[in-house]
XYZ file of C-alpha atoms in Angstrom:
439
model
C -79.135 66.386 107.926
C -76.033 66.043 105.750
C -73.357 63.660 106.885
C -69.612 64.168 106.684
C -67.651 61.889 104.313
C -66.233 60.057 107.340
C -69.672 59.417 108.840
C -71.072 58.416 105.455
C -68.180 56.040 104.897
C -68.633 54.351 108.264
C -72.364 54.046 107.651
C -71.938 52.542 104.178
C -69.187 50.100 105.213
C -71.171 49.095 108.302
C -74.263 48.393 106.209
C -72.190 46.315 103.765
C -70.833 44.104 106.539
C -74.286 43.692 108.081
C -75.681 42.510 104.724
C -72.735 40.180 104.165
C -73.231 38.738 107.662
C -76.790 37.771 106.721
C -75.442 35.514 103.977
C -76.645 37.724 101.139
C -74.719 37.142 97.865
C -71.793 39.546 97.416
C -73.219 41.208 94.290
C -76.594 41.934 95.932
C -74.967 43.191 99.151
C -72.738 45.578 97.211
C -75.609 46.760 95.024
C -78.060 47.347 97.868
C -75.414 49.173 99.919
C -74.553 51.324 96.913
C -78.220 52.238 96.354
C -78.589 53.272 99.994
C -75.428 55.365 99.743
C -76.603 57.050 96.546
C -79.985 57.812 98.131
C -78.142 59.600 100.921
C -76.037 61.536 98.410
C -78.502 62.327 95.621
C -81.982 61.462 96.770
C -84.636 59.568 94.815
C -83.378 60.847 91.456
C -80.492 58.420 91.654
C -82.665 55.620 90.241
C -82.359 57.242 86.823
C -78.646 56.385 86.596
C -78.480 52.993 88.344
C -78.828 50.803 85.254
C -76.536 53.007 83.154
C -73.817 52.993 85.831
C -73.926 49.224 86.292
C -73.883 48.583 82.553
C -70.958 50.983 82.086
C -69.015 48.930 84.626
C -69.001 45.860 82.394
C -69.369 47.399 78.912
C -65.803 46.674 77.896
C -64.857 44.358 75.044
C -61.869 43.061 77.006
C -64.281 41.488 79.499
C -65.182 38.947 76.805
C -62.002 37.121 77.821
C -63.433 36.382 81.282
C -66.240 33.963 80.257
C -63.857 32.427 77.706
C -61.245 31.630 80.344
C -64.040 30.475 82.666
C -65.256 28.135 79.908
C -61.706 26.859 79.484
C -61.516 26.087 83.199
C -65.013 24.591 83.370
C -64.222 22.196 80.529
C -61.143 20.960 82.372
C -62.808 20.855 85.794
C -65.760 18.810 84.476
C -63.488 15.978 83.304
C -60.986 13.640 84.952
C -58.168 15.972 83.781
C -57.253 16.806 87.375
C -56.989 13.120 88.247
C -54.849 12.424 85.179
C -52.538 15.326 85.964
C -52.195 14.212 89.568
C -51.465 10.603 88.578
C -48.882 11.668 85.999
C -46.957 13.759 88.503
C -47.220 11.067 91.163
C -45.721 8.491 88.802
C -42.786 10.708 87.836
C -42.075 11.985 91.360
C -42.810 8.795 93.270
C -39.152 8.024 94.051
C -38.410 11.567 95.196
C -38.618 11.907 99.002
C -42.009 13.393 99.680
C -42.954 12.938 96.040
C -46.670 12.642 96.812
C -46.951 15.986 98.585
C -44.818 17.528 95.836
C -47.203 16.014 93.290
C -50.157 17.585 95.082
C -48.691 21.083 95.094
C -47.306 20.730 91.553
C -50.659 19.480 90.281
C -52.363 22.420 92.001
C -49.991 24.865 90.280
C -50.516 23.365 86.810
C -54.261 22.820 87.243
C -54.562 26.387 88.527
C -53.011 27.556 85.278
C -55.559 25.520 83.322
C -58.641 26.687 85.242
C -57.739 30.011 86.875
C -60.027 29.033 89.762
C -58.777 28.428 93.290
C -61.862 26.523 94.575
C -61.926 24.328 91.443
C -58.232 23.528 91.933
C -58.765 22.592 95.583
C -61.721 20.366 94.710
C -60.179 18.654 91.674
C -56.758 17.880 93.138
C -57.937 17.470 96.719
C -60.458 14.757 95.854
C -57.596 12.499 94.731
C -54.649 13.873 96.670
C -55.980 14.129 100.206
C -57.355 10.551 100.519
C -54.180 9.128 98.948
C -51.921 11.093 101.287
C -53.943 10.030 104.307
C -53.848 6.408 103.096
C -50.059 6.549 102.903
C -49.828 7.971 106.406
C -49.085 11.627 105.729
C -50.122 13.943 108.599
C -53.665 15.235 108.031
C -52.570 18.856 108.494
C -49.965 18.426 105.740
C -52.432 16.773 103.368
C -55.128 19.428 103.749
C -52.885 22.467 104.206
C -50.879 21.795 101.058
C -54.069 21.568 98.984
C -55.557 24.727 100.521
C -52.385 26.676 99.768
C -51.773 25.124 96.355
C -55.280 26.072 95.295
C -54.606 29.764 95.927
C -52.176 29.787 92.995
C -55.180 29.799 90.655
C -55.504 33.584 90.785
C -51.780 34.267 90.300
C -50.503 31.833 87.664
C -51.791 32.887 84.211
C -54.314 32.942 82.752
C -55.885 34.718 85.706
C -59.324 36.332 85.780
C -58.124 38.486 88.682
C -55.325 39.906 86.549
C -57.755 40.607 83.704
C -60.028 42.586 86.024
C -57.050 44.537 87.415
C -55.783 45.290 83.918
C -59.141 46.675 82.792
C -59.720 48.628 86.018
C -56.293 50.296 85.792
C -55.947 50.330 81.973
C -52.714 48.327 82.102
C -51.532 45.580 79.734
C -53.173 42.231 80.489
C -50.392 40.347 78.702
C -47.761 42.061 80.835
C -49.798 41.327 83.970
C -49.946 37.628 83.070
C -46.172 37.541 82.647
C -45.673 39.380 85.938
C -47.456 36.544 87.745
C -45.332 33.707 86.346
C -42.108 34.025 88.385
C -43.863 34.882 91.692
C -46.208 31.929 91.081
C -43.253 29.586 90.614
C -41.512 31.101 93.634
C -44.522 30.498 95.877
C -44.904 26.975 94.501
C -41.264 26.206 95.425
C -41.740 27.743 98.886
C -44.896 25.687 99.454
C -43.076 22.506 98.425
C -40.105 23.236 100.677
C -42.327 23.884 103.683
C -44.438 20.759 103.064
C -41.301 18.580 103.029
C -39.944 20.257 106.156
C -43.295 19.915 107.912
C -43.380 16.193 107.139
C -39.881 15.671 108.510
C -40.708 17.819 111.539
C -43.595 15.449 112.272
C -41.338 12.391 111.878
C -42.880 11.138 108.661
C -40.794 8.416 106.956
C -40.791 9.106 103.211
C -38.955 5.955 102.120
C -41.293 3.410 103.682
C -44.379 4.664 101.871
C -43.036 5.299 98.378
C -44.330 3.318 95.392
C -42.577 2.151 92.248
C -43.687 2.705 88.666
C -42.026 1.383 85.543
C -40.873 3.701 82.763
C -43.760 2.425 80.632
C -46.281 3.375 83.311
C -44.728 6.823 83.587
C -44.835 7.417 79.838
C -48.413 6.105 79.622
C -49.578 8.944 81.882
C -48.253 11.716 79.625
C -50.643 11.637 76.613
C -53.618 12.623 78.758
C -52.003 15.769 80.183
C -49.740 16.925 77.355
C -52.556 18.387 75.161
C -53.701 20.675 77.979
C -50.180 21.936 78.609
C -49.758 22.606 74.893
C -53.027 24.563 74.819
C -51.945 26.719 77.776
C -48.532 27.413 76.242
C -50.133 28.063 72.850
C -52.666 30.478 74.326
C -49.937 32.395 76.118
C -47.758 32.402 72.996
C -50.392 33.958 70.731
C -51.112 36.503 73.468
C -47.513 37.530 74.100
C -46.417 37.105 70.515
C -48.829 39.791 69.372
C -50.822 37.300 67.314
C -54.095 37.919 69.129
C -55.746 40.155 71.712
C -56.542 38.735 75.179
C -60.170 38.157 74.155
C -59.157 36.367 70.935
C -56.544 34.270 72.738
C -59.085 33.329 75.415
C -61.656 32.362 72.774
C -59.169 30.197 70.888
C -57.989 28.553 74.112
C -61.554 27.821 75.209
C -62.474 26.356 71.810
C -59.401 24.106 71.712
C -59.820 22.999 75.325
C -63.471 22.149 74.782
C -62.583 20.178 71.646
C -59.819 18.255 73.431
C -61.976 17.264 76.415
C -64.840 16.181 74.143
C -62.568 13.927 72.083
C -60.276 12.689 74.850
C -62.990 11.904 77.394
C -65.677 11.036 74.814
C -68.199 13.636 75.908
C -70.358 13.039 72.859
C -73.686 13.162 74.689
C -75.421 16.556 75.036
C -75.721 16.519 78.848
C -71.982 16.761 79.757
C -71.488 19.591 77.285
C -74.634 21.324 78.534
C -73.306 21.034 82.124
C -70.011 22.646 81.100
C -71.774 25.616 79.520
C -74.204 25.874 82.457
C -71.299 26.017 84.913
C -69.584 28.621 82.750
C -72.730 30.733 82.546
C -73.319 30.645 86.304
C -69.764 31.622 87.215
C -69.470 34.262 84.476
C -72.755 35.904 85.449
C -71.697 35.861 89.101
C -68.399 37.569 88.258
C -70.064 40.138 85.996
C -72.750 40.888 88.594
C -70.075 41.429 91.240
C -68.180 43.733 88.878
C -71.285 45.728 87.952
C -72.336 46.049 91.604
C -68.785 46.964 92.627
C -68.796 49.691 89.960
C -72.044 51.042 91.410
C -70.553 50.821 94.905
C -67.465 52.748 93.785
C -69.747 55.385 92.199
C -71.629 55.685 95.495
C -68.393 56.158 97.446
C -67.349 58.863 94.990
C -70.750 60.590 95.190
C -70.449 60.702 98.982
C -66.896 62.100 98.600
C -65.583 59.112 100.551
C -63.115 58.126 97.837
C -61.754 61.647 97.506
C -61.457 62.030 101.271
C -59.591 58.752 101.699
C -57.307 59.506 98.742
C -56.582 62.962 100.103
C -55.865 61.585 103.570
C -53.460 58.995 102.170
C -51.771 61.520 99.898
C -51.329 63.940 102.797
C -49.539 61.353 104.926
C -45.947 62.487 105.239
C -44.557 58.990 105.616
C -42.041 56.846 103.831
C -43.510 55.201 100.742
C -42.864 51.743 102.230
C -44.901 52.676 105.303
C -47.639 53.659 102.872
C -47.272 50.305 101.107
C -47.507 48.503 104.459
C -50.788 50.309 105.203
C -52.148 49.385 101.772
C -51.159 45.750 102.339
C -52.913 45.770 105.700
C -56.067 47.117 104.051
C -55.921 44.459 101.323
C -55.349 41.673 103.865
C -58.391 42.665 105.907
C -60.559 43.194 102.824
C -59.470 39.824 101.418
C -60.776 38.078 104.521
C -64.333 39.202 103.763
C -64.712 39.978 100.045
C -63.894 38.078 96.841
C -60.834 39.250 94.833
C -62.899 40.588 91.910
C -64.963 42.896 94.142
C -61.895 44.206 95.965
C -60.039 44.960 92.747
C -62.941 46.759 91.056
C -63.546 48.888 94.144
C -59.978 49.610 95.240
C -57.787 49.525 92.116
C -58.971 52.883 90.679
C -58.352 54.454 94.103
C -54.983 52.827 94.802
C -53.512 52.947 91.284
C -52.719 56.699 91.154
C -51.333 56.554 94.697
C -49.088 53.620 93.791
C -47.789 55.270 90.628
C -47.225 58.659 92.283
C -45.267 56.915 95.048
C -42.896 55.438 92.472
C -44.096 51.821 92.575
C -44.430 49.709 89.440
C -48.144 49.038 88.750
C -47.421 45.526 87.449
C -45.387 44.689 90.525
C -48.245 46.006 92.662
C -50.709 43.791 90.791
C -48.737 40.758 92.009
C -48.610 42.131 95.574
C -52.372 42.689 95.486
C -53.003 39.190 94.128
C -50.860 37.530 96.816
C -52.903 39.404 99.417
C -56.061 38.033 97.802
C -54.524 34.542 97.971
C -54.039 34.938 101.712
C -57.728 35.798 102.080
C -58.665 32.497 100.429
C -57.168 30.502 103.336
C -57.848 32.924 106.181
C -60.971 32.859 108.381
C -63.743 33.888 108.544
C -64.483 33.569 104.804
C -61.512 31.479 103.623
C -63.191 29.799 100.673
C -60.469 27.188 100.146
C -60.767 26.100 103.782
C -64.453 25.313 103.306
C -63.810 23.478 100.030
C -61.122 21.257 101.547
C -63.181 20.596 104.665
C -66.089 19.526 102.433
C -63.967 17.015 100.487
C -62.181 15.733 103.629
C -64.896 15.695 106.323
C -62.940 13.160 108.373
C -60.214 15.757 109.066
C -61.081 18.119 111.953
C -61.470 21.768 110.955
C -58.743 22.692 113.442
C -56.200 20.556 111.570
C -57.243 22.039 108.225
C -56.701 25.522 109.662
C -53.410 24.769 111.438
C -52.098 23.078 108.297
C -52.931 26.168 106.219
C -51.676 28.949 108.499
C -47.935 28.346 107.837
C -48.629 28.982 104.156
C -50.114 32.369 105.099
C -46.744 33.218 106.661
C -44.989 31.974 103.522
C -47.115 34.275 101.357
C -46.334 37.197 103.665
C -42.664 36.269 103.279
C -43.252 36.214 99.524
C -44.538 39.810 99.704
C -41.380 40.805 101.586
C -39.178 39.082 98.981
C -41.067 40.820 96.162
C -40.606 44.143 97.945
C -36.849 43.623 98.301
C -36.447 42.104 94.840
C -39.199 43.572 92.628
C -37.447 42.101 89.597
C -38.988 38.742 90.491
C -42.249 40.163 89.125
C -40.984 42.711 86.587
C -38.058 40.923 84.916
C -40.048 38.522 82.711
C -42.541 41.073 81.315
C -39.715 43.528 80.663
C -37.660 40.804 78.954
C -40.500 39.548 76.741
C -42.359 42.790 76.035
C -39.697 45.414 76.663
C -39.525 47.915 79.526
C -42.600 50.021 80.298
């Protein structure tokens, strides 16, 4: 008995959620669901195209940049670089009211740019920041919430693996996407800082009593350990935007320089630390590639069952204002982000949403930022808010309820950020247009 596209879609999505609920890895759940869907659509002969379809999903030279940026982040995350960055900011901002919480969020923003990983940012900065904030009497919800939210910046501030995947899936410029994320990333960082300070004052925290003093010499002594990493990031972005290198070449150069700096600076001359860095890189890169290959197979299954075409036709036939359409897309992305990782969502949804976005008159680079902010919200939203679990693991003494209540205001701030970007799209589009010219 043949099923309608609607029935097939409900069956496939239902099976995916059942598999995810069992704790099955995302890549395997997507792949198994896709195989079941293809069996419904094409029968047993579908096994002849499974391997070819999955390989085609990742057979793109631009994907070489992903393991390179992952290696760059793994090299930084495996060293005390996060601690050094946190200490440097704390020393320079210590006399500013609320300087410690500002240091936490600022360190998250910079470390996110170095690693491109939200969980790694939460773990690296949170291990130092949360205990120190609690020791100085900061409210537990402020200490944990600021780290959870600051960690989400890892997928927005360049270099971002999420942006690379979006660029390849939609055939848009990765360099322009990176630039589009800079101003919104800084805007969200400023909003997070402002809320953290207000939240402290709202809870009657006395900033002046708990501040520390550092001499100018102590402040300057903290800079040499963080300056090389900032130079590498700026250099990598320069060669990318300056037309000197492709994204893959820029990522390779950045990874090589970062690895060299951490080996020399932190004296990682023994084989084991270097082996651990490459092992971590291999595990994360394979995980990402497996998710992308399985998501490609899943998208092929949806297309074979005519689910994609039916949904696209239904959306296109909606006689509604384009902003109502955008609101519906945002709602879909918010819900999807609560259950699936950003890479899987982008690979599955970007090819479907991209033509709808463009035909509705929206800028695809602006939409990439909107999509990424939605993915950020999913990182601190139950039931699968990864950053919440990371912070709870590194601060077990803080009740889960306080971690959640401290993070929820930042969800509202990110929703406000989406509204601001919708009213003022130039926040995302001005910098890429200024540096690279208008599209």
